[in-house]
Amino acid sequence: MGNNQTYKNRALKSLEGKWVEGILTTLFYVIIAGMVGSIITLPMGQDAYTLRLGTQGVWTLICLPLGWGFVVYFLNLIRNQDISYGRLFDGYKDFLRIFVAGLLVLICEAIGFALIIVPGVIVALMFSQTSFILKDDPQVSAIDAMKQSAKMMEGHKWELFKLWLSFIGWLILGLLTCGFGFLFLYPYMYAAFAHYYEDLKAETQTQVF
């Protein structure tokens, strides 16, 4: 396994000549997953808080396969595979499996964070490779993909956590630019995570796959 800088350098290398695609895909995802949900709830008024919250929650669930498509888009990118914008919606072609995995991971993370921050972070790290596994194995079930992710991450949680933390400065910068910086940060960050998965898969392949 490499160090944080190794994955960042490899991410930048993979994005050479592909920044426009990465940024536009990020923009599409943010608009659909974030802004559309907010626009839908606008006519409900400020008094209908429960209805607004419920509608936003339903939209979030509907967008779970879209979130999966966004994550694995960057796996395609670093592999020099098809990165047309339609790839963002691939999760809806396998809706049930992708949706169930996304929902189960979301529930597990929510329970973990409800038990204070540390358990939530551990759970998030355990299941962090689920999306990539679902991409690489079209036959694996949602639960088995989560199990494989947990197995792969044994002994590697602190390693990935440090990679996550290494982007904190960039996240702060993204906030200071009113979110504009995230259009550049997300491709950089998720390409790095995709490279991390490739190394992790190679190292654990005999035990997991």
PDB file of N, CA and C in Angstrom, residues 45-108:
ATOM      1  N   GLY A  45     -43.451  25.718   1.569  1.00  0.00           N
ATOM      2  CA  GLY A  45     -43.473  26.771   2.582  1.00  0.00           C
ATOM      3  C   GLY A  45     -42.723  26.384   3.845  1.00  0.00           C
ATOM      4  N   GLN A  46     -42.400  27.394   4.618  1.00  0.00           N
ATOM      5  CA  GLN A  46     -41.623  27.189   5.836  1.00  0.00           C
ATOM      6  C   GLN A  46     -42.411  26.484   6.930  1.00  0.00           C
ATOM      7  N   ASP A  47     -43.729  26.597   6.888  1.00  0.00           N
ATOM      8  CA  ASP A  47     -44.554  26.007   7.952  1.00  0.00           C
ATOM      9  C   ASP A  47     -44.642  24.485   7.838  1.00  0.00           C
ATOM     10  N   ALA A  48     -44.484  23.974   6.633  1.00  0.00           N
ATOM     11  CA  ALA A  48     -44.618  22.524   6.413  1.00  0.00           C
ATOM     12  C   ALA A  48     -43.270  21.847   6.626  1.00  0.00           C
ATOM     13  N   TYR A  49     -42.680  22.033   7.802  1.00  0.00           N
ATOM     14  CA  TYR A  49     -41.322  21.539   8.059  1.00  0.00           C
ATOM     15  C   TYR A  49     -41.249  20.019   7.947  1.00  0.00           C
ATOM     16  N   THR A  50     -42.191  19.332   8.550  1.00  0.00           N
ATOM     17  CA  THR A  50     -42.174  17.858   8.535  1.00  0.00           C
ATOM     18  C   THR A  50     -42.306  17.335   7.116  1.00  0.00           C
ATOM     19  N   LEU A  51     -43.195  17.932   6.345  1.00  0.00           N
ATOM     20  CA  LEU A  51     -43.384  17.511   4.957  1.00  0.00           C
ATOM     21  C   LEU A  51     -42.134  17.784   4.129  1.00  0.00           C
ATOM     22  N   ARG A  52     -41.540  18.947   4.358  1.00  0.00           N
ATOM     23  CA  ARG A  52     -40.308  19.296   3.649  1.00  0.00           C
ATOM     24  C   ARG A  52     -39.194  18.315   3.983  1.00  0.00           C
ATOM     25  N   LEU A  53     -39.066  18.005   5.262  1.00  0.00           N
ATOM     26  CA  LEU A  53     -38.022  17.081   5.711  1.00  0.00           C
ATOM     27  C   LEU A  53     -38.245  15.689   5.133  1.00  0.00           C
ATOM     28  N   GLY A  54     -39.508  15.247   5.149  1.00  0.00           N
ATOM     29  CA  GLY A  54     -39.827  13.926   4.614  1.00  0.00           C
ATOM     30  C   GLY A  54     -39.567  13.840   3.118  1.00  0.00           C
ATOM     31  N   THR A  55     -39.950  14.881   2.394  1.00  0.00           N
ATOM     32  CA  THR A  55     -39.737  14.913   0.944  1.00  0.00           C
ATOM     33  C   THR A  55     -38.255  14.904   0.611  1.00  0.00           C
ATOM     34  N   GLN A  56     -37.477  15.691   1.366  1.00  0.00           N
ATOM     35  CA  GLN A  56     -36.036  15.723   1.156  1.00  0.00           C
ATOM     36  C   GLN A  56     -35.422  14.363   1.448  1.00  0.00           C
ATOM     37  N   GLY A  57     -35.939  13.679   2.476  1.00  0.00           N
ATOM     38  CA  GLY A  57     -35.447  12.349   2.810  1.00  0.00           C
ATOM     39  C   GLY A  57     -35.726  11.346   1.705  1.00  0.00           C
ATOM     40  N   VAL A  58     -36.929  11.414   1.134  1.00  0.00           N
ATOM     41  CA  VAL A  58     -37.297  10.518   0.031  1.00  0.00           C
ATOM     42  C   VAL A  58     -36.396  10.771  -1.171  1.00  0.00           C
ATOM     43  N   TRP A  59     -36.137  12.057  -1.466  1.00  0.00           N
ATOM     44  CA  TRP A  59     -35.261  12.388  -2.585  1.00  0.00           C
ATOM     45  C   TRP A  59     -33.847  11.860  -2.357  1.00  0.00           C
ATOM     46  N   THR A  60     -33.391  11.950  -1.124  1.00  0.00           N
ATOM     47  CA  THR A  60     -32.062  11.428  -0.786  1.00  0.00           C
ATOM     48  C   THR A  60     -31.985   9.931  -1.069  1.00  0.00           C
ATOM     49  N   LEU A  61     -33.038   9.208  -0.714  1.00  0.00           N
ATOM     50  CA  LEU A  61     -33.070   7.764  -0.961  1.00  0.00           C
ATOM     51  C   LEU A  61     -33.103   7.467  -2.459  1.00  0.00           C
ATOM     52  N   ILE A  62     -33.888   8.238  -3.192  1.00  0.00           N
ATOM     53  CA  ILE A  62     -33.964   8.049  -4.639  1.00  0.00           C
ATOM     54  C   ILE A  62     -32.597   8.254  -5.289  1.00  0.00           C
ATOM     55  N   CYS A  63     -31.809   9.154  -4.689  1.00  0.00           N
ATOM     56  CA  CYS A  63     -30.495   9.492  -5.261  1.00  0.00           C
ATOM     57  C   CYS A  63     -29.375   8.557  -4.802  1.00  0.00           C
ATOM     58  N   LEU A  64     -29.677   7.553  -3.997  1.00  0.00           N
ATOM     59  CA  LEU A  64     -28.623   6.636  -3.553  1.00  0.00           C
ATOM     60  C   LEU A  64     -27.893   5.974  -4.731  1.00  0.00           C
ATOM     61  N   PRO A  65     -28.611   5.462  -5.741  1.00  0.00           N
ATOM     62  CA  PRO A  65     -27.890   4.893  -6.891  1.00  0.00           C
ATOM     63  C   PRO A  65     -27.088   5.941  -7.657  1.00  0.00           C
ATOM     64  N   LEU A  66     -27.540   7.183  -7.629  1.00  0.00           N
ATOM     65  CA  LEU A  66     -26.790   8.254  -8.269  1.00  0.00           C
ATOM     66  C   LEU A  66     -25.474   8.488  -7.533  1.00  0.00           C
ATOM     67  N   GLY A  67     -25.530   8.447  -6.204  1.00  0.00           N
ATOM     68  CA  GLY A  67     -24.313   8.584  -5.406  1.00  0.00           C
ATOM     69  C   GLY A  67     -23.334   7.467  -5.682  1.00  0.00           C
ATOM     70  N   TRP A  68     -23.858   6.260  -5.859  1.00  0.00           N
ATOM     71  CA  TRP A  68     -23.002   5.124  -6.218  1.00  0.00           C
ATOM     72  C   TRP A  68     -22.352   5.368  -7.582  1.00  0.00           C
ATOM     73  N   GLY A  69     -23.153   5.837  -8.535  1.00  0.00           N
ATOM     74  CA  GLY A  69     -22.627   6.107  -9.862  1.00  0.00           C
ATOM     75  C   GLY A  69     -21.519   7.148  -9.841  1.00  0.00           C
ATOM     76  N   PHE A  70     -21.669   8.126  -8.959  1.00  0.00           N
ATOM     77  CA  PHE A  70     -20.664   9.177  -8.835  1.00  0.00           C
ATOM     78  C   PHE A  70     -19.353   8.607  -8.295  1.00  0.00           C
ATOM     79  N   VAL A  71     -19.437   7.758  -7.284  1.00  0.00           N
ATOM     80  CA  VAL A  71     -18.228   7.173  -6.684  1.00  0.00           C
ATOM     81  C   VAL A  71     -17.483   6.298  -7.695  1.00  0.00           C
ATOM     82  N   VAL A  72     -18.215   5.407  -8.353  1.00  0.00           N
ATOM     83  CA  VAL A  72     -17.534   4.459  -9.252  1.00  0.00           C
ATOM     84  C   VAL A  72     -17.165   5.105 -10.584  1.00  0.00           C
ATOM     85  N   TYR A  73     -17.720   6.270 -10.883  1.00  0.00           N
ATOM     86  CA  TYR A  73     -17.304   7.019 -12.074  1.00  0.00           C
ATOM     87  C   TYR A  73     -15.792   7.237 -12.060  1.00  0.00           C
ATOM     88  N   PHE A  74     -15.263   7.519 -10.882  1.00  0.00           N
ATOM     89  CA  PHE A  74     -13.837   7.816 -10.772  1.00  0.00           C
ATOM     90  C   PHE A  74     -12.989   6.554 -10.790  1.00  0.00           C
ATOM     91  N   LEU A  75     -13.609   5.399 -10.535  1.00  0.00           N
ATOM     92  CA  LEU A  75     -12.903   4.142 -10.739  1.00  0.00           C
ATOM     93  C   LEU A  75     -12.730   3.921 -12.241  1.00  0.00           C
ATOM     94  N   ASN A  76     -13.782   4.211 -13.008  1.00  0.00           N
ATOM     95  CA  ASN A  76     -13.663   4.155 -14.471  1.00  0.00           C
ATOM     96  C   ASN A  76     -12.591   5.122 -14.963  1.00  0.00           C
ATOM     97  N   LEU A  77     -12.571   6.302 -14.361  1.00  0.00           N
ATOM     98  CA  LEU A  77     -11.636   7.332 -14.812  1.00  0.00           C
ATOM     99  C   LEU A  77     -10.187   6.892 -14.638  1.00  0.00           C
ATOM    100  N   ILE A  78      -9.849   6.358 -13.471  1.00  0.00           N
ATOM    101  CA  ILE A  78      -8.449   5.976 -13.247  1.00  0.00           C
ATOM    102  C   ILE A  78      -8.067   4.730 -14.037  1.00  0.00           C
ATOM    103  N   ARG A  79      -9.082   3.971 -14.480  1.00  0.00           N
ATOM    104  CA  ARG A  79      -8.822   2.778 -15.281  1.00  0.00           C
ATOM    105  C   ARG A  79      -8.840   3.080 -16.770  1.00  0.00           C
ATOM    106  N   ASN A  80      -9.021   4.348 -17.115  1.00  0.00           N
ATOM    107  CA  ASN A  80      -9.098   4.771 -18.520  1.00  0.00           C
ATOM    108  C   ASN A  80     -10.233   4.078 -19.258  1.00  0.00           C
ATOM    109  N   GLN A  81     -11.347   3.895 -18.563  1.00  0.00           N
ATOM    110  CA  GLN A  81     -12.543   3.312 -19.151  1.00  0.00           C
ATOM    111  C   GLN A  81     -13.534   4.425 -19.507  1.00  0.00           C
ATOM    112  N   ASP A  82     -14.716   4.041 -19.928  1.00  0.00           N
ATOM    113  CA  ASP A  82     -15.730   5.002 -20.369  1.00  0.00           C
ATOM    114  C   ASP A  82     -16.096   5.970 -19.243  1.00  0.00           C
ATOM    115  N   ILE A  83     -15.929   7.272 -19.493  1.00  0.00           N
ATOM    116  CA  ILE A  83     -16.308   8.271 -18.497  1.00  0.00           C
ATOM    117  C   ILE A  83     -17.309   9.275 -19.092  1.00  0.00           C
ATOM    118  N   SER A  84     -18.156   8.763 -19.996  1.00  0.00           N
ATOM    119  CA  SER A  84     -19.233   9.619 -20.496  1.00  0.00           C
ATOM    120  C   SER A  84     -20.167   9.920 -19.330  1.00  0.00           C
ATOM    121  N   TYR A  85     -20.874  11.034 -19.399  1.00  0.00           N
ATOM    122  CA  TYR A  85     -21.687  11.485 -18.272  1.00  0.00           C
ATOM    123  C   TYR A  85     -22.821  10.519 -17.932  1.00  0.00           C
ATOM    124  N   GLY A  86     -23.220   9.695 -18.897  1.00  0.00           N
ATOM    125  CA  GLY A  86     -24.268   8.716 -18.646  1.00  0.00           C
ATOM    126  C   GLY A  86     -23.900   7.678 -17.602  1.00  0.00           C
ATOM    127  N   ARG A  87     -22.585   7.491 -17.404  1.00  0.00           N
ATOM    128  CA  ARG A  87     -22.118   6.539 -16.401  1.00  0.00           C
ATOM    129  C   ARG A  87     -22.600   6.919 -14.998  1.00  0.00           C
ATOM    130  N   LEU A  88     -22.906   8.183 -14.814  1.00  0.00           N
ATOM    131  CA  LEU A  88     -23.374   8.665 -13.515  1.00  0.00           C
ATOM    132  C   LEU A  88     -24.677   7.991 -13.108  1.00  0.00           C
ATOM    133  N   PHE A  89     -25.440   7.516 -14.095  1.00  0.00           N
ATOM    134  CA  PHE A  89     -26.760   6.935 -13.828  1.00  0.00           C
ATOM    135  C   PHE A  89     -26.764   5.413 -13.908  1.00  0.00           C
ATOM    136  N   ASP A  90     -25.584   4.804 -13.960  1.00  0.00           N
ATOM    137  CA  ASP A  90     -25.500   3.342 -14.083  1.00  0.00           C
ATOM    138  C   ASP A  90     -26.158   2.611 -12.923  1.00  0.00           C
ATOM    139  N   GLY A  91     -26.191   3.234 -11.745  1.00  0.00           N
ATOM    140  CA  GLY A  91     -26.787   2.578 -10.587  1.00  0.00           C
ATOM    141  C   GLY A  91     -28.258   2.259 -10.763  1.00  0.00           C
ATOM    142  N   TYR A  92     -28.946   3.017 -11.619  1.00  0.00           N
ATOM    143  CA  TYR A  92     -30.379   2.786 -11.837  1.00  0.00           C
ATOM    144  C   TYR A  92     -30.639   1.607 -12.761  1.00  0.00           C
ATOM    145  N   LYS A  93     -29.593   1.140 -13.445  1.00  0.00           N
ATOM    146  CA  LYS A  93     -29.727  -0.052 -14.279  1.00  0.00           C
ATOM    147  C   LYS A  93     -29.714  -1.314 -13.423  1.00  0.00           C
ATOM    148  N   ASP A  94     -29.221  -1.187 -12.205  1.00  0.00           N
ATOM    149  CA  ASP A  94     -29.145  -2.306 -11.259  1.00  0.00           C
ATOM    150  C   ASP A  94     -29.708  -1.796  -9.923  1.00  0.00           C
ATOM    151  N   PHE A  95     -30.880  -1.185 -10.037  1.00  0.00           N
ATOM    152  CA  PHE A  95     -31.419  -0.359  -8.949  1.00  0.00           C
ATOM    153  C   PHE A  95     -31.519  -1.083  -7.617  1.00  0.00           C
ATOM    154  N   LEU A  96     -32.140  -2.250  -7.591  1.00  0.00           N
ATOM    155  CA  LEU A  96     -32.424  -2.920  -6.326  1.00  0.00           C
ATOM    156  C   LEU A  96     -31.153  -3.231  -5.546  1.00  0.00           C
ATOM    157  N   ARG A  97     -30.182  -3.830  -6.203  1.00  0.00           N
ATOM    158  CA  ARG A  97     -28.936  -4.219  -5.531  1.00  0.00           C
ATOM    159  C   ARG A  97     -28.177  -2.986  -5.029  1.00  0.00           C
ATOM    160  N   ILE A  98     -28.065  -1.979  -5.870  1.00  0.00           N
ATOM    161  CA  ILE A  98     -27.335  -0.775  -5.501  1.00  0.00           C
ATOM    162  C   ILE A  98     -28.078  -0.001  -4.413  1.00  0.00           C
ATOM    163  N   PHE A  99     -29.400   0.088  -4.547  1.00  0.00           N
ATOM    164  CA  PHE A  99     -30.203   0.821  -3.565  1.00  0.00           C
ATOM    165  C   PHE A  99     -30.126   0.158  -2.195  1.00  0.00           C
ATOM    166  N   VAL A 100     -30.280  -1.166  -2.164  1.00  0.00           N
ATOM    167  CA  VAL A 100     -30.250  -1.891  -0.883  1.00  0.00           C
ATOM    168  C   VAL A 100     -28.890  -1.706  -0.207  1.00  0.00           C
ATOM    169  N   ALA A 101     -27.816  -1.811  -0.975  1.00  0.00           N
ATOM    170  CA  ALA A 101     -26.475  -1.629  -0.400  1.00  0.00           C
ATOM    171  C   ALA A 101     -26.319  -0.216   0.157  1.00  0.00           C
ATOM    172  N   GLY A 102     -26.725   0.770  -0.626  1.00  0.00           N
ATOM    173  CA  GLY A 102     -26.617   2.150  -0.175  1.00  0.00           C
ATOM    174  C   GLY A 102     -27.444   2.412   1.073  1.00  0.00           C
ATOM    175  N   LEU A 103     -28.643   1.846   1.109  1.00  0.00           N
ATOM    176  CA  LEU A 103     -29.529   2.040   2.265  1.00  0.00           C
ATOM    177  C   LEU A 103     -28.960   1.370   3.511  1.00  0.00           C
ATOM    178  N   LEU A 104     -28.478   0.141   3.366  1.00  0.00           N
ATOM    179  CA  LEU A 104     -27.922  -0.575   4.517  1.00  0.00           C
ATOM    180  C   LEU A 104     -26.683   0.126   5.072  1.00  0.00           C
ATOM    181  N   VAL A 105     -25.822   0.590   4.183  1.00  0.00           N
ATOM    182  CA  VAL A 105     -24.626   1.321   4.638  1.00  0.00           C
ATOM    183  C   VAL A 105     -25.039   2.606   5.337  1.00  0.00           C
ATOM    184  N   LEU A 106     -26.023   3.299   4.774  1.00  0.00           N
ATOM    185  CA  LEU A 106     -26.513   4.548   5.368  1.00  0.00           C
ATOM    186  C   LEU A 106     -27.079   4.311   6.762  1.00  0.00           C
ATOM    187  N   ILE A 107     -27.864   3.242   6.913  1.00  0.00           N
ATOM    188  CA  ILE A 107     -28.451   2.914   8.216  1.00  0.00           C
ATOM    189  C   ILE A 107     -27.363   2.560   9.228  1.00  0.00           C
ATOM    190  N   CYS A 108     -26.414   1.740   8.803  1.00  0.00           N
ATOM    191  CA  CYS A 108     -25.321   1.342   9.705  1.00  0.00           C
ATOM    192  C   CYS A 108     -24.500   2.559  10.148  1.00  0.00           C
TER     193      CYS A 108
END
